[in-house]
Amino acid sequence: MTVVAGGASAARPQLIRAINEQVLLDHIRRSGPVSRTELASLTGLSKPTVFAALGTIERAGLVHATGQRTGVPGPAAILYGVRPEAGFVLALDVGHEFLRGAVADLAGTTRSRLSVRTKAANAMGRVQELADLAAKLLTEAGIEASQLTQTVIGSPGVYDPKRDTLTLTGRLSGWDSPAVLPALRERFGSSLMIENDVDAAALAERVHGHGQEVDSFAFVSVGTGIGMGLVLDGKLRHGAHGVAGEISYLPFAEGSGSDVRDARKRGNFDASASAAAVVRAAKRAGVRRASTAEKVFAAAARGDAIAAAVVAEEALMVAKVVCTVITVVDPELIVLGGGIGQAPGFLEAVIDQVRVLAPVLPDIKATELGTDTVVAGCLAAGLDQAWQHLISRISPPT
């Protein structure tokens, strides 16, 4: 991050102050409680500049004194940290079977977390369920809706600005209706932000998971739906049209579970390798009681040779997609997520196939973040957006 000191005479003073305040806030967020002297050392700003900027953001209620550092030579230094109550973020995950959500304060501490099975028969019913879940989360967190700084909904699909709708929404029937976004805005207000659910999962992996130590990785989610979140040079990439990572549309349609109708609606690879495709392949092959992909994998683990062949076919298809990602992007890391991506033994089966297919073998790992990955990513995105909003209110650049 560029630090602008007082000697930059060509820059406007208000802009300089705003940048300096943002620099301080960023260091306080990431470094925890720090003293004014430490902030001067970390940022390269003069002590008078630090004292002035810190005073502004403290009066704005974004930071506060958290204590004193003792046990070192000299006077005890006052430590400054984020004031958690300065803002709150609501994160919601719209799934095919479950709705999940959480509320976090500005320091990133989760104040409430809930998960409910959806019963909605249509898109408007799902919108109402989200509003009901949000109300419960706010009550549990002990805050009012007016205290929210940012709301982020993780949803399948890609935003189409020309039509102001979501497209490519997978198995969420009616979620691409032109009425959905206005209904969401009506209930959640102007602070609403929509993030693709798999992209949100990739953000969570970047902040909390295997992606913390690398600059480039792909989060490949295989489950009820199929998608990918791509992080390059430390940043989430959406592409020119927002469809970067929509791997469900890769022209792979070779699995025995492939379905022509699914291919038209959700893409060839989704029709061949999603959870529904695994079930179809297992039933066609004669696997008994193959009502879910989880049961097919369980049967394979028990030694059912037919189920094991279905799982091996699934691993090969996913390995081909991983190989495609490797040859196009060459990331340092591939993270598998989703119900199938995290299934016992599946990671090893995919790695064995990639080792044969790909020109190089990057690290390939299964996510360890569990079912709240999308919510965690939405919280991360919401906190970044909330900070930007709050900072702009202190010293808006002109």
Coordinates of C-alpha atoms in Angstrom, one line a residue:
M1 CA 0.0 0.0 0.0
T2 CA 1.3 3.4 -0.9
V3 CA 1.8 5.8 2.0
V4 CA 1.5 9.5 1.2
A5 CA 3.4 11.7 3.6
G6 CA 3.1 15.5 4.2
G7 CA 5.8 16.3 1.7
A8 CA 3.6 15.4 -1.3
S9 CA 2.8 19.0 -2.1
A10 CA 1.1 18.1 -5.4
A11 CA -1.6 16.1 -3.6
R12 CA -4.6 17.7 -2.0
P13 CA -4.4 17.8 1.9
Q14 CA -7.8 16.2 2.3
L15 CA -6.8 13.2 0.0
I16 CA -3.6 12.9 1.9
R17 CA -5.4 12.7 5.3
A18 CA -7.9 10.2 3.9
I19 CA -5.1 7.9 2.6
N20 CA -3.1 8.2 5.9
E21 CA -6.2 7.3 7.9
Q22 CA -6.9 4.3 5.7
V23 CA -3.3 3.2 6.1
L24 CA -3.6 3.3 9.9
L25 CA -6.9 1.5 10.0
D26 CA -5.5 -1.2 7.7
H27 CA -2.5 -1.8 10.1
I28 CA -4.7 -1.7 13.2
R29 CA -7.1 -4.3 11.6
R30 CA -4.3 -6.7 10.6
S31 CA -1.8 -6.2 13.4
G32 CA -4.1 -6.1 16.4
P33 CA -3.7 -3.6 19.3
V34 CA -0.7 -1.4 18.5
S35 CA 0.8 1.8 19.9
R36 CA 1.1 5.1 18.1
T37 CA 4.9 4.7 18.0
E38 CA 4.5 1.2 16.5
L39 CA 2.1 2.6 13.9
A40 CA 4.6 5.3 12.9
S41 CA 7.3 2.6 12.5
L42 CA 4.9 0.3 10.5
T43 CA 3.6 3.0 8.1
G44 CA 6.7 5.2 7.8
L45 CA 4.5 8.2 8.7
S46 CA 5.8 10.9 11.1
K47 CA 4.5 10.7 14.7
P48 CA 2.6 14.0 14.4
T49 CA 0.9 12.6 11.3
V50 CA 0.0 9.4 13.1
F51 CA -1.3 11.2 16.2
A52 CA -3.5 13.5 14.0
A53 CA -4.9 10.7 11.8
L54 CA -5.4 8.4 14.8
G55 CA -7.3 11.1 16.6
T56 CA -9.7 11.5 13.6
I57 CA -10.5 7.8 13.4
E58 CA -10.8 7.5 17.2
R59 CA -13.3 10.4 17.3
A60 CA -15.2 8.7 14.4
G61 CA -15.6 5.6 16.7
L62 CA -13.7 3.2 14.5
V63 CA -10.9 2.5 17.0
H64 CA -10.4 2.8 20.7
A65 CA -7.8 2.4 23.4
T66 CA -7.7 -1.2 24.5
G67 CA -5.0 -1.1 27.2
Q68 CA -1.4 -0.4 27.8
R69 CA 1.8 -2.3 26.9
T70 CA 3.9 -2.8 30.0
G71 CA 7.1 -4.7 30.7
V72 CA 9.2 -2.7 28.3
P73 CA 11.6 0.2 29.0
G74 CA 10.0 3.7 29.1
P75 CA 6.4 4.9 29.8
A76 CA 3.6 2.4 29.3
A77 CA 2.3 2.8 25.7
I78 CA -1.4 3.1 25.0
L79 CA -2.6 0.4 22.6
Y80 CA -5.3 1.0 19.9
G81 CA -7.5 -1.6 18.4
V82 CA -10.7 -1.9 16.3
R83 CA -13.9 -0.8 18.1
P84 CA -16.1 -3.9 17.4
E85 CA -19.4 -2.1 17.8
A86 CA -18.5 0.5 15.1
G87 CA -20.2 -1.7 12.5
F88 CA -21.8 -5.1 11.8
V89 CA -21.9 -7.3 8.8
L90 CA -24.7 -9.8 7.9
A91 CA -23.8 -12.7 5.7
L92 CA -26.3 -15.1 4.1
D93 CA -25.7 -18.2 2.0
V94 CA -28.5 -19.3 -0.4
G95 CA -28.3 -23.0 -0.9
H96 CA -30.5 -25.5 -2.7
E97 CA -31.4 -27.3 0.5
F98 CA -30.2 -25.0 3.3
L99 CA -30.0 -21.3 4.1
R100 CA -27.1 -20.3 6.4
G101 CA -26.1 -17.0 7.9
A102 CA -24.1 -15.1 10.4
V103 CA -23.6 -11.7 11.9
A104 CA -20.1 -10.4 12.7
D105 CA -18.9 -7.2 14.3
L106 CA -16.2 -4.9 12.8
A107 CA -13.4 -6.8 14.5
G108 CA -14.6 -10.0 12.7
T109 CA -16.0 -11.7 15.8
T110 CA -19.1 -13.7 15.0
R111 CA -22.1 -12.6 17.1
S112 CA -24.6 -15.1 15.8
R113 CA -24.8 -18.1 13.4
L114 CA -27.8 -20.1 12.2
S115 CA -28.6 -22.7 9.5
V116 CA -32.1 -23.7 8.4
R117 CA -33.5 -26.1 5.8
T118 CA -35.3 -24.2 3.1
K119 CA -39.0 -25.0 2.6
A120 CA -39.7 -22.4 -0.1
A121 CA -41.7 -23.5 -3.1
N122 CA -40.6 -20.6 -5.3
A123 CA -38.1 -17.7 -5.5
M124 CA -40.2 -15.2 -3.6
G125 CA -40.6 -17.7 -0.8
R126 CA -36.9 -18.1 -0.6
V127 CA -36.5 -14.3 -0.4
Q128 CA -38.9 -14.3 2.5
E129 CA -37.0 -17.1 4.2
L130 CA -33.8 -15.1 3.9
A131 CA -35.5 -12.1 5.5
D132 CA -36.8 -14.3 8.3
L133 CA -33.3 -15.9 8.9
A134 CA -31.8 -12.4 9.0
A135 CA -34.3 -11.2 11.6
K136 CA -33.4 -14.2 13.8
L137 CA -29.7 -13.6 13.4
L138 CA -30.0 -10.0 14.4
T139 CA -32.1 -10.9 17.4
E140 CA -29.6 -13.4 18.5
A141 CA -26.7 -10.9 18.0
G142 CA -28.6 -8.3 20.0
I143 CA -28.5 -5.6 17.3
E144 CA -31.0 -3.7 15.1
A145 CA -31.1 -3.8 11.3
S146 CA -30.1 -0.1 11.4
Q147 CA -26.8 -1.0 12.9
L148 CA -25.8 -3.1 9.9
T149 CA -23.0 -1.6 7.8
Q150 CA -23.0 -4.2 5.1
T151 CA -25.1 -7.2 4.0
V152 CA -23.7 -9.9 1.7
I153 CA -25.6 -12.7 0.1
G154 CA -23.7 -15.6 -1.4
S155 CA -25.7 -17.0 -4.2
P156 CA -25.3 -19.2 -7.3
G157 CA -25.2 -17.2 -10.4
V158 CA -23.7 -14.2 -12.2
Y159 CA -25.0 -10.7 -12.1
D160 CA -26.1 -9.3 -15.4
P161 CA -26.0 -5.4 -15.1
K162 CA -27.9 -4.9 -18.4
R163 CA -30.9 -6.8 -17.2
D164 CA -30.3 -6.2 -13.5
T165 CA -30.8 -9.9 -12.8
L166 CA -28.9 -13.0 -11.8
T167 CA -28.1 -15.5 -14.5
L168 CA -26.7 -19.1 -14.5
T169 CA -28.4 -19.7 -11.1
G170 CA -28.2 -23.5 -11.3
R171 CA -30.8 -25.5 -9.4
L172 CA -32.4 -22.5 -7.6
S173 CA -35.7 -22.5 -9.6
G174 CA -36.8 -19.0 -10.5
W175 CA -33.8 -17.3 -8.9
D176 CA -33.0 -15.7 -12.2
S177 CA -36.4 -13.9 -12.2
P178 CA -36.2 -10.1 -12.7
A179 CA -38.3 -9.8 -9.5
V180 CA -35.7 -11.4 -7.3
L181 CA -33.1 -8.6 -6.9
P182 CA -35.7 -5.8 -6.3
A183 CA -37.3 -8.0 -3.7
L184 CA -33.9 -8.6 -2.0
R185 CA -33.1 -4.9 -2.1
E186 CA -36.5 -4.0 -0.6
R187 CA -35.8 -6.2 2.4
F188 CA -32.1 -5.6 2.9
G189 CA -31.6 -2.0 1.8
S190 CA -28.9 -0.2 0.0
S191 CA -26.0 -2.0 1.8
L192 CA -26.9 -5.3 0.0
M193 CA -24.1 -6.9 -2.0
I194 CA -24.4 -10.2 -4.0
E195 CA -21.4 -12.4 -4.3
N196 CA -21.2 -15.7 -6.2
D197 CA -21.3 -18.5 -3.7
V198 CA -18.2 -20.4 -5.0
D199 CA -16.3 -17.1 -5.2
A200 CA -17.3 -16.4 -1.6
A201 CA -15.9 -19.9 -0.7
A202 CA -12.7 -19.0 -2.4
L203 CA -12.5 -15.8 -0.4
A204 CA -13.0 -17.8 2.8
E205 CA -10.2 -20.2 1.7
R206 CA -8.0 -17.1 1.1
V207 CA -8.7 -15.7 4.6
H208 CA -9.0 -18.8 6.8
G209 CA -7.9 -21.9 4.8
H210 CA -5.2 -23.4 2.6
G211 CA -5.1 -20.2 0.5
Q212 CA -3.6 -18.1 3.2
E213 CA 0.0 -18.8 2.2
V214 CA -0.3 -18.7 -1.6
D215 CA -0.9 -16.0 -4.2
S216 CA -2.7 -18.1 -6.8
F217 CA -5.1 -21.0 -6.3
A218 CA -8.4 -22.4 -7.6
F219 CA -11.2 -23.5 -5.3
V220 CA -13.1 -26.2 -7.2
S221 CA -16.5 -27.0 -5.7
V222 CA -18.2 -30.3 -6.7
G223 CA -21.5 -31.2 -5.1
T224 CA -25.1 -30.3 -5.7
G225 CA -23.7 -27.8 -8.2
I226 CA -20.3 -27.3 -9.7
G227 CA -18.2 -24.1 -9.8
M228 CA -14.8 -22.6 -9.3
G229 CA -13.4 -19.5 -7.5
L230 CA -10.1 -18.3 -8.9
V231 CA -7.6 -16.2 -6.9
L232 CA -4.6 -14.8 -8.9
D233 CA -2.0 -12.5 -7.5
G234 CA -3.9 -12.6 -4.2
K235 CA -7.1 -11.2 -5.7
L236 CA -10.4 -12.9 -6.6
R237 CA -11.0 -12.8 -10.4
H238 CA -14.4 -12.6 -11.9
G239 CA -13.5 -12.2 -15.6
A240 CA -14.8 -9.7 -18.2
H241 CA -18.3 -11.0 -18.1
G242 CA -18.4 -12.4 -14.5
V243 CA -18.3 -16.0 -15.6
A244 CA -14.7 -16.8 -14.7
G245 CA -15.0 -20.1 -12.8
E246 CA -18.3 -21.3 -14.3
I247 CA -16.7 -24.7 -15.0
S248 CA -20.1 -26.4 -15.0
Y249 CA -20.2 -25.2 -18.7
L250 CA -17.0 -26.9 -19.8
P251 CA -17.9 -29.2 -22.7
F252 CA -17.3 -32.5 -20.8
A253 CA -20.3 -34.8 -21.2
E254 CA -18.9 -38.3 -21.1
G255 CA -20.1 -39.6 -17.7
S256 CA -22.8 -42.4 -17.6
G257 CA -24.8 -40.0 -15.3
S258 CA -25.0 -37.3 -17.9
D259 CA -28.4 -35.8 -18.6
V260 CA -29.3 -33.8 -21.7
R261 CA -31.8 -31.6 -20.0
D262 CA -29.3 -30.8 -17.2
A263 CA -26.7 -30.0 -19.8
R264 CA -29.0 -27.4 -21.5
K265 CA -29.9 -25.8 -18.2
R266 CA -26.7 -26.0 -16.1
G267 CA -23.8 -27.0 -18.5
N268 CA -22.3 -30.2 -19.7
F269 CA -19.9 -30.8 -16.9
D270 CA -22.6 -30.2 -14.2
A271 CA -24.8 -32.7 -16.1
S272 CA -22.0 -35.3 -16.0
A273 CA -20.4 -34.8 -12.6
S274 CA -22.7 -33.1 -10.1
A275 CA -24.2 -35.1 -7.2
A276 CA -27.4 -35.7 -9.2
A277 CA -25.2 -37.2 -12.0
V278 CA -23.4 -39.5 -9.6
V279 CA -26.8 -40.8 -8.4
R280 CA -28.0 -41.3 -12.0
A281 CA -24.8 -43.1 -12.9
A282 CA -25.0 -45.4 -9.8
K283 CA -28.6 -46.3 -10.5
R284 CA -27.9 -47.1 -14.2
A285 CA -25.0 -49.3 -13.0
G286 CA -27.1 -51.2 -10.6
V287 CA -25.9 -49.8 -7.2
R288 CA -28.6 -50.6 -4.6
R289 CA -30.2 -47.8 -2.6
A290 CA -28.3 -45.1 -4.5
S291 CA -30.6 -42.2 -3.5
T292 CA -27.8 -39.7 -2.8
A293 CA -24.2 -39.3 -3.8
E294 CA -23.2 -39.7 -0.2
K295 CA -24.7 -43.2 -0.2
V296 CA -22.9 -44.1 -3.4
F297 CA -19.6 -43.0 -1.9
A298 CA -20.4 -44.9 1.3
A299 CA -21.2 -48.1 -0.7
A300 CA -17.8 -47.7 -2.5
A301 CA -16.1 -47.4 0.8
R302 CA -17.7 -50.6 2.0
G303 CA -16.3 -52.5 -0.9
D304 CA -19.1 -52.3 -3.5
A305 CA -17.2 -52.8 -6.7
I306 CA -20.0 -51.2 -8.9
A307 CA -20.2 -48.1 -6.6
A308 CA -16.4 -47.9 -6.6
A309 CA -16.4 -47.8 -10.4
V310 CA -18.9 -44.9 -10.4
V311 CA -16.7 -43.0 -7.9
A312 CA -13.6 -43.7 -10.0
E313 CA -15.4 -42.3 -13.1
E314 CA -16.3 -39.2 -11.1
A315 CA -12.7 -38.8 -9.9
L316 CA -11.5 -39.0 -13.5
M317 CA -13.9 -36.3 -14.7
V318 CA -13.0 -34.0 -11.9
A319 CA -9.3 -34.7 -12.6
K320 CA -9.8 -33.6 -16.2
V321 CA -11.2 -30.3 -15.1
V322 CA -8.4 -29.8 -12.7
C323 CA -5.9 -30.6 -15.5
T324 CA -7.7 -28.0 -17.6
V325 CA -7.3 -25.4 -14.8
I326 CA -3.6 -26.3 -14.4
T327 CA -2.8 -25.9 -18.1
V328 CA -4.7 -22.6 -18.5
V329 CA -3.9 -20.8 -15.2
D330 CA -1.0 -22.9 -13.6
P331 CA -2.0 -22.1 -9.9
E332 CA 0.1 -23.0 -7.0
L333 CA -2.8 -24.8 -5.3
I334 CA -6.1 -26.5 -6.1
V335 CA -8.6 -26.8 -3.3
L336 CA -11.5 -29.2 -3.6
G337 CA -14.7 -28.3 -1.9
G338 CA -18.4 -29.3 -1.9
G339 CA -20.0 -32.5 -0.7
I340 CA -18.2 -34.6 -3.3
G341 CA -14.9 -32.7 -3.2
Q342 CA -14.7 -33.4 0.5
A343 CA -15.8 -37.0 0.4
P344 CA -13.5 -39.5 2.1
G345 CA -10.9 -40.9 -0.3
F346 CA -12.0 -38.6 -3.2
L347 CA -9.0 -36.3 -3.0
E348 CA -6.5 -39.1 -3.3
A349 CA -8.4 -40.6 -6.3
V350 CA -8.3 -37.2 -8.1
I351 CA -4.6 -36.7 -7.3
D352 CA -3.8 -40.1 -8.8
Q353 CA -5.6 -39.2 -12.0
V354 CA -4.1 -35.6 -12.2
R355 CA -0.6 -37.1 -11.8
V356 CA -1.2 -39.0 -15.0
L357 CA -3.0 -36.3 -17.0
A358 CA -1.4 -33.0 -16.1
P359 CA 2.1 -31.7 -17.1
V360 CA 2.8 -30.6 -13.5
L361 CA 1.3 -31.5 -10.2
P362 CA 0.5 -28.5 -7.9
D363 CA -0.6 -29.0 -4.3
I364 CA -4.1 -30.4 -4.3
K365 CA -6.0 -30.3 -1.0
A366 CA -9.5 -30.7 0.3
T367 CA -11.0 -27.7 2.2
E368 CA -11.2 -28.0 5.9
L369 CA -13.7 -25.1 6.4
G370 CA -16.9 -27.2 6.5
T371 CA -20.4 -26.2 5.6
D372 CA -20.1 -22.5 6.6
T373 CA -17.5 -21.7 3.9
V374 CA -19.7 -19.5 1.9
V375 CA -20.9 -17.6 4.9
A376 CA -17.3 -17.1 6.0
G377 CA -16.4 -15.7 2.6
C378 CA -19.4 -13.4 2.6
L379 CA -18.3 -12.1 6.0
A380 CA -14.8 -11.4 4.7
A381 CA -16.1 -9.6 1.7
G382 CA -18.6 -7.7 3.8
L383 CA -16.0 -6.6 6.3
D384 CA -13.7 -5.2 3.6
Q385 CA -16.7 -3.3 2.1
A386 CA -17.8 -2.1 5.5
W387 CA -14.3 -0.7 6.2
Q388 CA -14.2 1.1 2.9
H389 CA -17.6 2.6 3.6
L390 CA -16.7 3.8 7.1
I391 CA -13.4 5.2 6.0
S392 CA -15.1 7.2 3.2
R393 CA -17.3 8.8 5.8
I394 CA -14.4 10.1 7.8
S395 CA -12.5 12.1 5.1
P396 CA -14.2 11.6 1.8
P397 CA -11.6 12.3 -1.0
T398 CA -12.6 15.2 -3.3

